[in-house]
Amino acid sequence: MKVWRGGADGAFQAFDVPRQPSQTVLDVVTYIQRHLDPTLAYRFACRVGMCGSCAMTVNGRPRWTCRTHVDKVAQGERLEIAPLANLPVVRDLVADMREFFDKWARARGHFTPAATRADDLAKVDPASAARREADAGIECIGCGICYAACDIVKWNRDYLGPAALNRAWTLVNDVRDTAREERLQAVAGDAGCHACHTLMSCTEHCPKALSPTRAIAGLKRATWRIAFEPEAPE
Ligand code: SF4
Ligand code: SF4
Ligand code: FES
């Protein structure tokens, strides 16, 4: 198996790692660091598909490595592990996630409540259409896999990308949030939802089975609606 070493101009290095039953790609990387080369840099935290930090490129495809079994992805003996695409490389398997999270902030991906902690808990009907839309994208773990899979991100470095837009759509549908208009304006520009070509790679690769493509379609409709809504009379 081969693992990326160095920065953007690095190269693959070969290692011999014994195969084990139920071995994950993250187990392979951990074995290399613990037994073969302690200088190997990589990132993980939970090991159970919750934190989103272990995403890497495995045989050319972005995946969460703690939930990816070697048996499922190794092509014969070939297993090439590299950092996530579409992001700068810090070192070895560590991608620099700054631009990914900066784009969440640009898409106003933070909750803006009206209530204070003195107020009662909000009651939101689980069967309401808005609640169902908000819930559809809420399980995002911020892994960056969709971002690494998206060709528009590769071609347009300014594009907000599927995860930030999925987050924006979740909040647009959160009836407790007060920044709907500002958020729709933030995602309506050239680098926002209308830049998406509906190529579906984000949805095909998302390990949480979310559909950023669907969220982006919702944002497209909502931004068109506010663009053509007649101004309220003074
Ligand atoms: S559907 Fe849009 S955001 Fe998703 S991968 Fe395709 S172009 Fe990118
Ligand atoms: S939408 Fe899916 S692939 Fe994208 S960051 Fe969230 S969990 Fe990861
Ligand atoms: S280590 Fe947390 S999702 Fe893989």
PDB file of C-alpha atoms and ligand atoms in Angstrom:
ATOM      1  CA  MET A   1       0.000   0.000   0.000  1.00  0.00           C
ATOM      2  CA  LYS A   2       1.062   3.564  -0.655  1.00  0.00           C
ATOM      3  CA  VAL A   3       0.604   6.711   1.374  1.00  0.00           C
ATOM      4  CA  TRP A   4       1.105  10.337   0.337  1.00  0.00           C
ATOM      5  CA  ARG A   5       4.082  12.018   1.996  1.00  0.00           C
ATOM      6  CA  GLY A   6       4.977  15.694   2.100  1.00  0.00           C
ATOM      7  CA  GLY A   7       3.046  18.682   0.771  1.00  0.00           C
ATOM      8  CA  ALA A   8       1.455  19.378  -2.619  1.00  0.00           C
ATOM      9  CA  ASP A   9       4.706  18.430  -4.369  1.00  0.00           C
ATOM     10  CA  GLY A  10       5.173  15.260  -2.331  1.00  0.00           C
ATOM     11  CA  ALA A  11       4.980  11.671  -3.539  1.00  0.00           C
ATOM     12  CA  PHE A  12       3.555   8.284  -2.569  1.00  0.00           C
ATOM     13  CA  GLN A  13       5.623   6.097  -0.254  1.00  0.00           C
ATOM     14  CA  ALA A  14       5.126   2.330  -0.091  1.00  0.00           C
ATOM     15  CA  PHE A  15       4.608   0.476   3.205  1.00  0.00           C
ATOM     16  CA  ASP A  16       3.981  -3.170   4.062  1.00  0.00           C
ATOM     17  CA  VAL A  17       1.017  -3.391   6.413  1.00  0.00           C
ATOM     18  CA  PRO A  18      -0.340  -6.799   7.515  1.00  0.00           C
ATOM     19  CA  ARG A  19      -3.972  -7.392   6.536  1.00  0.00           C
ATOM     20  CA  GLN A  20      -6.413  -8.012   9.386  1.00  0.00           C
ATOM     21  CA  PRO A  21     -10.084  -9.016   9.424  1.00  0.00           C
ATOM     22  CA  SER A  22     -12.436  -5.992   9.440  1.00  0.00           C
ATOM     23  CA  GLN A  23      -9.461  -3.663   9.022  1.00  0.00           C
ATOM     24  CA  THR A  24     -10.352  -0.087   8.147  1.00  0.00           C
ATOM     25  CA  VAL A  25      -8.306   2.339   6.080  1.00  0.00           C
ATOM     26  CA  LEU A  26      -7.795   4.362   9.263  1.00  0.00           C
ATOM     27  CA  ASP A  27      -6.411   1.212  10.951  1.00  0.00           C
ATOM     28  CA  VAL A  28      -3.853   0.965   8.124  1.00  0.00           C
ATOM     29  CA  VAL A  29      -2.737   4.571   8.555  1.00  0.00           C
ATOM     30  CA  THR A  30      -2.589   4.168  12.335  1.00  0.00           C
ATOM     31  CA  TYR A  31      -0.493   1.000  11.985  1.00  0.00           C
ATOM     32  CA  ILE A  32       2.004   2.837   9.780  1.00  0.00           C
ATOM     33  CA  GLN A  33       2.338   5.693  12.256  1.00  0.00           C
ATOM     34  CA  ARG A  34       2.628   3.428  15.315  1.00  0.00           C
ATOM     35  CA  HIS A  35       4.886   0.726  13.885  1.00  0.00           C
ATOM     36  CA  LEU A  36       6.648   1.954  10.732  1.00  0.00           C
ATOM     37  CA  ASP A  37       7.023   5.749  10.690  1.00  0.00           C
ATOM     38  CA  PRO A  38       5.960   7.911  13.651  1.00  0.00           C
ATOM     39  CA  THR A  39       6.379  11.090  11.573  1.00  0.00           C
ATOM     40  CA  LEU A  40       3.332  10.300   9.393  1.00  0.00           C
ATOM     41  CA  ALA A  41       0.780  13.115   9.820  1.00  0.00           C
ATOM     42  CA  TYR A  42      -2.959  12.348   9.690  1.00  0.00           C
ATOM     43  CA  ARG A  43      -6.118  13.414  11.456  1.00  0.00           C
ATOM     44  CA  PHE A  44      -8.835  11.504  13.289  1.00  0.00           C
ATOM     45  CA  ALA A  45     -10.771  11.782  16.519  1.00  0.00           C
ATOM     46  CA  CYS A  46     -13.846   9.608  17.096  1.00  0.00           C
ATOM     47  CA  ARG A  47     -13.182   6.505  14.953  1.00  0.00           C
ATOM     48  CA  VAL A  48     -16.942   5.914  14.721  1.00  0.00           C
ATOM     49  CA  GLY A  49     -18.160   8.210  11.947  1.00  0.00           C
ATOM     50  CA  MET A  50     -19.163  11.134  14.134  1.00  0.00           C
ATOM     51  CA  CYS A  51     -16.443  13.791  14.034  1.00  0.00           C
ATOM     52  CA  GLY A  52     -15.762  14.053  10.297  1.00  0.00           C
ATOM     53  CA  SER A  53     -12.008  14.510  10.717  1.00  0.00           C
ATOM     54  CA  CYS A  54     -10.637  11.323   9.120  1.00  0.00           C
ATOM     55  CA  ALA A  55     -11.622  11.967   5.482  1.00  0.00           C
ATOM     56  CA  MET A  56      -8.928  11.112   2.919  1.00  0.00           C
ATOM     57  CA  THR A  57      -8.645  10.105  -0.720  1.00  0.00           C
ATOM     58  CA  VAL A  58      -8.633   6.319  -1.005  1.00  0.00           C
ATOM     59  CA  ASN A  59      -7.772   4.883  -4.423  1.00  0.00           C
ATOM     60  CA  GLY A  60      -8.784   8.202  -5.973  1.00  0.00           C
ATOM     61  CA  ARG A  61     -12.108   8.622  -4.155  1.00  0.00           C
ATOM     62  CA  PRO A  62     -12.867  10.721  -1.054  1.00  0.00           C
ATOM     63  CA  ARG A  63     -14.021   8.587   1.897  1.00  0.00           C
ATOM     64  CA  TRP A  64     -14.337   8.572   5.686  1.00  0.00           C
ATOM     65  CA  THR A  65     -11.494   6.253   6.535  1.00  0.00           C
ATOM     66  CA  CYS A  66     -12.710   5.080   9.954  1.00  0.00           C
ATOM     67  CA  ARG A  67     -15.821   3.525   8.385  1.00  0.00           C
ATOM     68  CA  THR A  68     -14.190   2.284   5.186  1.00  0.00           C
ATOM     69  CA  HIS A  69     -13.094  -1.346   5.238  1.00  0.00           C
ATOM     70  CA  VAL A  70      -9.959  -2.221   3.317  1.00  0.00           C
ATOM     71  CA  ASP A  71     -11.640  -5.323   1.891  1.00  0.00           C
ATOM     72  CA  LYS A  72     -14.275  -3.157   0.225  1.00  0.00           C
ATOM     73  CA  VAL A  73     -11.944  -0.639  -1.438  1.00  0.00           C
ATOM     74  CA  ALA A  74      -8.588  -2.353  -2.058  1.00  0.00           C
ATOM     75  CA  GLN A  75      -8.178  -3.142  -5.726  1.00  0.00           C
ATOM     76  CA  GLY A  76      -6.176  -6.368  -5.488  1.00  0.00           C
ATOM     77  CA  GLU A  77      -3.250  -5.300  -3.366  1.00  0.00           C
ATOM     78  CA  ARG A  78      -3.574  -1.662  -4.469  1.00  0.00           C
ATOM     79  CA  LEU A  79      -4.451   0.813  -1.730  1.00  0.00           C
ATOM     80  CA  GLU A  80      -3.366   4.412  -2.289  1.00  0.00           C
ATOM     81  CA  ILE A  81      -4.172   6.858   0.480  1.00  0.00           C
ATOM     82  CA  ALA A  82      -3.807  10.612  -0.081  1.00  0.00           C
ATOM     83  CA  PRO A  83      -5.149  13.819   1.507  1.00  0.00           C
ATOM     84  CA  LEU A  84      -8.545  15.199   0.439  1.00  0.00           C
ATOM     85  CA  ALA A  85      -8.571  16.881  -2.987  1.00  0.00           C
ATOM     86  CA  ASN A  86      -9.600  20.514  -3.607  1.00  0.00           C
ATOM     87  CA  LEU A  87      -7.846  21.679  -0.421  1.00  0.00           C
ATOM     88  CA  PRO A  88      -4.238  22.704   0.260  1.00  0.00           C
ATOM     89  CA  VAL A  89      -2.088  19.983   1.820  1.00  0.00           C
ATOM     90  CA  VAL A  90      -0.581  20.750   5.216  1.00  0.00           C
ATOM     91  CA  ARG A  91       1.528  17.578   5.294  1.00  0.00           C
ATOM     92  CA  ASP A  92       1.111  13.915   4.407  1.00  0.00           C
ATOM     93  CA  LEU A  93      -2.598  13.036   4.858  1.00  0.00           C
ATOM     94  CA  VAL A  94      -3.637  16.316   6.485  1.00  0.00           C
ATOM     95  CA  ALA A  95      -5.599  18.745   4.323  1.00  0.00           C
ATOM     96  CA  ASP A  96      -5.948  22.380   5.365  1.00  0.00           C
ATOM     97  CA  MET A  97      -9.690  22.770   6.107  1.00  0.00           C
ATOM     98  CA  ARG A  98      -9.589  26.552   6.569  1.00  0.00           C
ATOM     99  CA  GLU A  99     -11.158  27.536   3.238  1.00  0.00           C
ATOM    100  CA  PHE A 100     -13.842  24.870   3.734  1.00  0.00           C
ATOM    101  CA  PHE A 101     -14.943  26.332   7.076  1.00  0.00           C
ATOM    102  CA  ASP A 102     -14.407  29.944   5.951  1.00  0.00           C
ATOM    103  CA  LYS A 103     -17.001  29.216   3.278  1.00  0.00           C
ATOM    104  CA  TRP A 104     -19.467  27.972   5.912  1.00  0.00           C
ATOM    105  CA  ALA A 105     -19.036  31.357   7.581  1.00  0.00           C
ATOM    106  CA  ARG A 106     -19.497  33.168   4.226  1.00  0.00           C
ATOM    107  CA  ALA A 107     -22.730  31.214   3.674  1.00  0.00           C
ATOM    108  CA  ARG A 108     -23.864  32.352   7.147  1.00  0.00           C
ATOM    109  CA  GLY A 109     -23.767  28.787   8.371  1.00  0.00           C
ATOM    110  CA  HIS A 110     -24.295  29.789  12.012  1.00  0.00           C
ATOM    111  CA  PHE A 111     -27.620  29.779  13.848  1.00  0.00           C
ATOM    112  CA  THR A 112     -28.978  33.256  14.617  1.00  0.00           C
ATOM    113  CA  PRO A 113     -31.700  32.891  17.258  1.00  0.00           C
ATOM    114  CA  ALA A 114     -34.320  35.426  18.346  1.00  0.00           C
ATOM    115  CA  ALA A 115     -35.029  33.704  21.664  1.00  0.00           C
ATOM    116  CA  THR A 116     -32.888  34.105  24.763  1.00  0.00           C
ATOM    117  CA  ARG A 117     -32.048  31.456  27.329  1.00  0.00           C
ATOM    118  CA  ALA A 118     -34.845  32.905  29.494  1.00  0.00           C
ATOM    119  CA  ASP A 119     -37.466  31.910  26.897  1.00  0.00           C
ATOM    120  CA  ASP A 120     -39.272  28.572  26.757  1.00  0.00           C
ATOM    121  CA  LEU A 121     -37.937  25.928  24.400  1.00  0.00           C
ATOM    122  CA  ALA A 122     -39.299  26.420  20.876  1.00  0.00           C
ATOM    123  CA  LYS A 123     -41.941  23.926  19.769  1.00  0.00           C
ATOM    124  CA  VAL A 124     -41.450  22.995  16.120  1.00  0.00           C
ATOM    125  CA  ASP A 125     -43.882  20.499  14.640  1.00  0.00           C
ATOM    126  CA  PRO A 126     -41.788  17.498  13.437  1.00  0.00           C
ATOM    127  CA  ALA A 127     -44.299  16.919  10.634  1.00  0.00           C
ATOM    128  CA  SER A 128     -44.093  20.458   9.228  1.00  0.00           C
ATOM    129  CA  ALA A 129     -42.527  20.894   5.771  1.00  0.00           C
ATOM    130  CA  ALA A 130     -39.867  23.328   7.047  1.00  0.00           C
ATOM    131  CA  ARG A 131     -38.856  21.000   9.884  1.00  0.00           C
ATOM    132  CA  ARG A 132     -38.550  18.063   7.495  1.00  0.00           C
ATOM    133  CA  GLU A 133     -36.348  20.128   5.141  1.00  0.00           C
ATOM    134  CA  ALA A 134     -34.170  21.305   8.034  1.00  0.00           C
ATOM    135  CA  ASP A 135     -33.833  17.768   9.404  1.00  0.00           C
ATOM    136  CA  ALA A 136     -32.871  16.374   5.986  1.00  0.00           C
ATOM    137  CA  GLY A 137     -29.443  18.033   6.080  1.00  0.00           C
ATOM    138  CA  ILE A 138     -28.806  18.344   9.819  1.00  0.00           C
ATOM    139  CA  GLU A 139     -26.622  15.230  10.171  1.00  0.00           C
ATOM    140  CA  CYS A 140     -23.698  16.772   8.262  1.00  0.00           C
ATOM    141  CA  ILE A 141     -20.440  16.015  10.092  1.00  0.00           C
ATOM    142  CA  GLY A 142     -18.355  18.592   8.205  1.00  0.00           C
ATOM    143  CA  CYS A 143     -16.041  15.962   6.759  1.00  0.00           C
ATOM    144  CA  GLY A 144     -15.344  17.808   3.484  1.00  0.00           C
ATOM    145  CA  ILE A 145     -15.890  14.695   1.336  1.00  0.00           C
ATOM    146  CA  CYS A 146     -18.538  16.396  -0.820  1.00  0.00           C
ATOM    147  CA  TYR A 147     -16.233  19.407  -1.216  1.00  0.00           C
ATOM    148  CA  ALA A 148     -13.379  17.182  -2.388  1.00  0.00           C
ATOM    149  CA  ALA A 149     -15.711  15.397  -4.836  1.00  0.00           C
ATOM    150  CA  CYS A 150     -17.158  18.530  -6.470  1.00  0.00           C
ATOM    151  CA  ASP A 151     -15.761  19.543  -9.867  1.00  0.00           C
ATOM    152  CA  ILE A 152     -17.171  23.061  -9.579  1.00  0.00           C
ATOM    153  CA  VAL A 153     -15.032  23.622  -6.463  1.00  0.00           C
ATOM    154  CA  LYS A 154     -12.023  22.521  -8.535  1.00  0.00           C
ATOM    155  CA  TRP A 155     -12.849  24.928 -11.384  1.00  0.00           C
ATOM    156  CA  ASN A 156     -14.042  27.894  -9.305  1.00  0.00           C
ATOM    157  CA  ARG A 157     -12.044  28.355  -6.104  1.00  0.00           C
ATOM    158  CA  ASP A 158     -14.538  30.932  -4.902  1.00  0.00           C
ATOM    159  CA  TYR A 159     -17.537  28.563  -5.058  1.00  0.00           C
ATOM    160  CA  LEU A 160     -19.025  28.046  -1.596  1.00  0.00           C
ATOM    161  CA  GLY A 161     -19.366  24.315  -2.167  1.00  0.00           C
ATOM    162  CA  PRO A 162     -21.956  21.688  -1.248  1.00  0.00           C
ATOM    163  CA  ALA A 163     -21.429  21.476   2.520  1.00  0.00           C
ATOM    164  CA  ALA A 164     -21.720  25.225   3.190  1.00  0.00           C
ATOM    165  CA  LEU A 165     -24.797  25.408   0.957  1.00  0.00           C
ATOM    166  CA  ASN A 166     -26.361  22.353   2.617  1.00  0.00           C
ATOM    167  CA  ARG A 167     -25.825  24.066   5.971  1.00  0.00           C
ATOM    168  CA  ALA A 168     -27.350  27.303   4.672  1.00  0.00           C
ATOM    169  CA  TRP A 169     -30.459  25.442   3.464  1.00  0.00           C
ATOM    170  CA  THR A 170     -30.822  23.717   6.853  1.00  0.00           C
ATOM    171  CA  LEU A 171     -30.836  27.120   8.558  1.00  0.00           C
ATOM    172  CA  VAL A 172     -33.097  28.746   5.957  1.00  0.00           C
ATOM    173  CA  ASN A 173     -35.680  26.138   7.003  1.00  0.00           C
ATOM    174  CA  ASP A 174     -35.104  26.542  10.734  1.00  0.00           C
ATOM    175  CA  VAL A 175     -38.117  28.548  11.906  1.00  0.00           C
ATOM    176  CA  ARG A 176     -36.216  29.672  15.034  1.00  0.00           C
ATOM    177  CA  ASP A 177     -33.532  31.432  12.965  1.00  0.00           C
ATOM    178  CA  THR A 178     -33.765  35.159  12.188  1.00  0.00           C
ATOM    179  CA  ALA A 179     -31.147  35.613   9.431  1.00  0.00           C
ATOM    180  CA  ARG A 180     -33.039  34.021   6.531  1.00  0.00           C
ATOM    181  CA  GLU A 181     -32.869  37.029   4.171  1.00  0.00           C
ATOM    182  CA  GLU A 182     -29.165  37.732   4.824  1.00  0.00           C
ATOM    183  CA  ARG A 183     -28.350  34.065   4.346  1.00  0.00           C
ATOM    184  CA  LEU A 184     -30.221  33.846   1.055  1.00  0.00           C
ATOM    185  CA  GLN A 185     -28.381  36.944  -0.133  1.00  0.00           C
ATOM    186  CA  ALA A 186     -25.057  35.430   0.962  1.00  0.00           C
ATOM    187  CA  VAL A 187     -25.614  32.301  -1.144  1.00  0.00           C
ATOM    188  CA  ALA A 188     -27.217  33.987  -4.172  1.00  0.00           C
ATOM    189  CA  GLY A 189     -24.047  35.480  -5.714  1.00  0.00           C
ATOM    190  CA  ASP A 190     -21.859  34.110  -8.528  1.00  0.00           C
ATOM    191  CA  ALA A 191     -19.989  31.818  -6.131  1.00  0.00           C
ATOM    192  CA  GLY A 192     -23.169  30.577  -4.469  1.00  0.00           C
ATOM    193  CA  CYS A 193     -25.920  28.081  -5.238  1.00  0.00           C
ATOM    194  CA  HIS A 194     -26.389  29.137  -8.877  1.00  0.00           C
ATOM    195  CA  ALA A 195     -22.803  28.055  -9.687  1.00  0.00           C
ATOM    196  CA  CYS A 196     -23.753  24.407  -9.013  1.00  0.00           C
ATOM    197  CA  HIS A 197     -24.191  22.385 -12.207  1.00  0.00           C
ATOM    198  CA  THR A 198     -26.130  19.600 -10.455  1.00  0.00           C
ATOM    199  CA  LEU A 199     -23.396  17.078 -11.203  1.00  0.00           C
ATOM    200  CA  MET A 200     -24.471  15.079  -8.101  1.00  0.00           C
ATOM    201  CA  SER A 201     -20.958  14.027  -7.016  1.00  0.00           C
ATOM    202  CA  CYS A 202     -21.517  15.506  -3.556  1.00  0.00           C
ATOM    203  CA  THR A 203     -24.646  13.440  -3.048  1.00  0.00           C
ATOM    204  CA  GLU A 204     -23.028  10.275  -4.426  1.00  0.00           C
ATOM    205  CA  HIS A 205     -20.053  10.576  -2.061  1.00  0.00           C
ATOM    206  CA  CYS A 206     -21.627  11.883   1.166  1.00  0.00           C
ATOM    207  CA  PRO A 207     -21.006   9.200   3.817  1.00  0.00           C
ATOM    208  CA  LYS A 208     -24.064  10.347   5.779  1.00  0.00           C
ATOM    209  CA  ALA A 209     -26.314   9.828   2.747  1.00  0.00           C
ATOM    210  CA  LEU A 210     -27.276  13.503   2.674  1.00  0.00           C
ATOM    211  CA  SER A 211     -28.189  15.268  -0.536  1.00  0.00           C
ATOM    212  CA  PRO A 212     -26.474  18.646  -0.824  1.00  0.00           C
ATOM    213  CA  THR A 213     -27.723  18.675  -4.436  1.00  0.00           C
ATOM    214  CA  ARG A 214     -31.300  18.753  -3.181  1.00  0.00           C
ATOM    215  CA  ALA A 215     -30.463  21.456  -0.624  1.00  0.00           C
ATOM    216  CA  ILE A 216     -28.843  23.551  -3.362  1.00  0.00           C
ATOM    217  CA  ALA A 217     -31.941  23.147  -5.552  1.00  0.00           C
ATOM    218  CA  GLY A 218     -33.995  24.480  -2.629  1.00  0.00           C
ATOM    219  CA  LEU A 219     -31.672  27.473  -2.294  1.00  0.00           C
ATOM    220  CA  LYS A 220     -31.926  28.158  -6.021  1.00  0.00           C
ATOM    221  CA  ARG A 221     -35.724  28.291  -5.781  1.00  0.00           C
ATOM    222  CA  ALA A 222     -35.691  30.426  -2.637  1.00  0.00           C
ATOM    223  CA  THR A 223     -33.170  32.928  -4.028  1.00  0.00           C
ATOM    224  CA  TRP A 224     -35.131  33.264  -7.276  1.00  0.00           C
ATOM    225  CA  ARG A 225     -38.249  33.862  -5.237  1.00  0.00           C
ATOM    226  CA  ILE A 226     -36.759  36.737  -3.228  1.00  0.00           C
ATOM    227  CA  ALA A 227     -35.214  38.216  -6.390  1.00  0.00           C
ATOM    228  CA  PHE A 228     -38.630  38.451  -8.058  1.00  0.00           C
ATOM    229  CA  GLU A 229     -40.805  39.138  -5.030  1.00  0.00           C
ATOM    230  CA  PRO A 230     -42.474  42.552  -5.299  1.00  0.00           C
ATOM    231  CA  GLU A 231     -41.179  45.061  -2.716  1.00  0.00           C
ATOM    232  CA  ALA A 232     -43.546  45.472   0.248  1.00  0.00           C
ATOM    233  CA  PRO A 233     -45.400  48.822   0.063  1.00  0.00           C
ATOM    234  CA  GLU A 234     -43.965  51.528   2.384  1.00  0.00           C
TER     235      GLU A 234
HETATM  236  S1  SF4 B   1     -24.359  18.907  -7.295  1.00  0.00           S
HETATM  237 FE1  SF4 B   1     -23.407  20.940  -7.275  1.00  0.00          FE
HETATM  238  S2  SF4 B   1     -22.335  21.040  -5.340  1.00  0.00           S
HETATM  239 FE2  SF4 B   1     -22.814  18.869  -5.712  1.00  0.00          FE
HETATM  240  S3  SF4 B   1     -20.960  18.070  -6.670  1.00  0.00           S
HETATM  241 FE3  SF4 B   1     -22.365  18.734  -8.247  1.00  0.00          FE
HETATM  242  S4  SF4 B   1     -21.769  20.834  -8.787  1.00  0.00           S
HETATM  243 FE4  SF4 B   1     -20.851  20.308  -6.813  1.00  0.00          FE
HETATM  244  S1  SF4 B   2     -22.688  17.054   3.346  1.00  0.00           S
HETATM  245 FE1  SF4 B   2     -21.969  14.938   3.685  1.00  0.00          FE
HETATM  246  S2  SF4 B   2     -19.992  14.831   2.623  1.00  0.00           S
HETATM  247 FE2  SF4 B   2     -20.492  16.994   2.849  1.00  0.00          FE
HETATM  248  S3  SF4 B   2     -19.427  17.650   4.719  1.00  0.00           S
HETATM  249 FE3  SF4 B   2     -21.543  17.048   5.291  1.00  0.00          FE
HETATM  250  S4  SF4 B   2     -21.411  14.889   5.860  1.00  0.00           S
HETATM  251 FE4  SF4 B   2     -19.530  15.382   4.746  1.00  0.00          FE
HETATM  252  S1  FES B   3     -12.543   9.512  12.960  1.00  0.00           S
HETATM  253 FE1  FES B   3     -14.398  10.653  13.328  1.00  0.00          FE
HETATM  254  S2  FES B   3     -15.511  10.337  11.483  1.00  0.00           S
HETATM  255 FE2  FES B   3     -13.769   9.079  11.195  1.00  0.00          FE
END
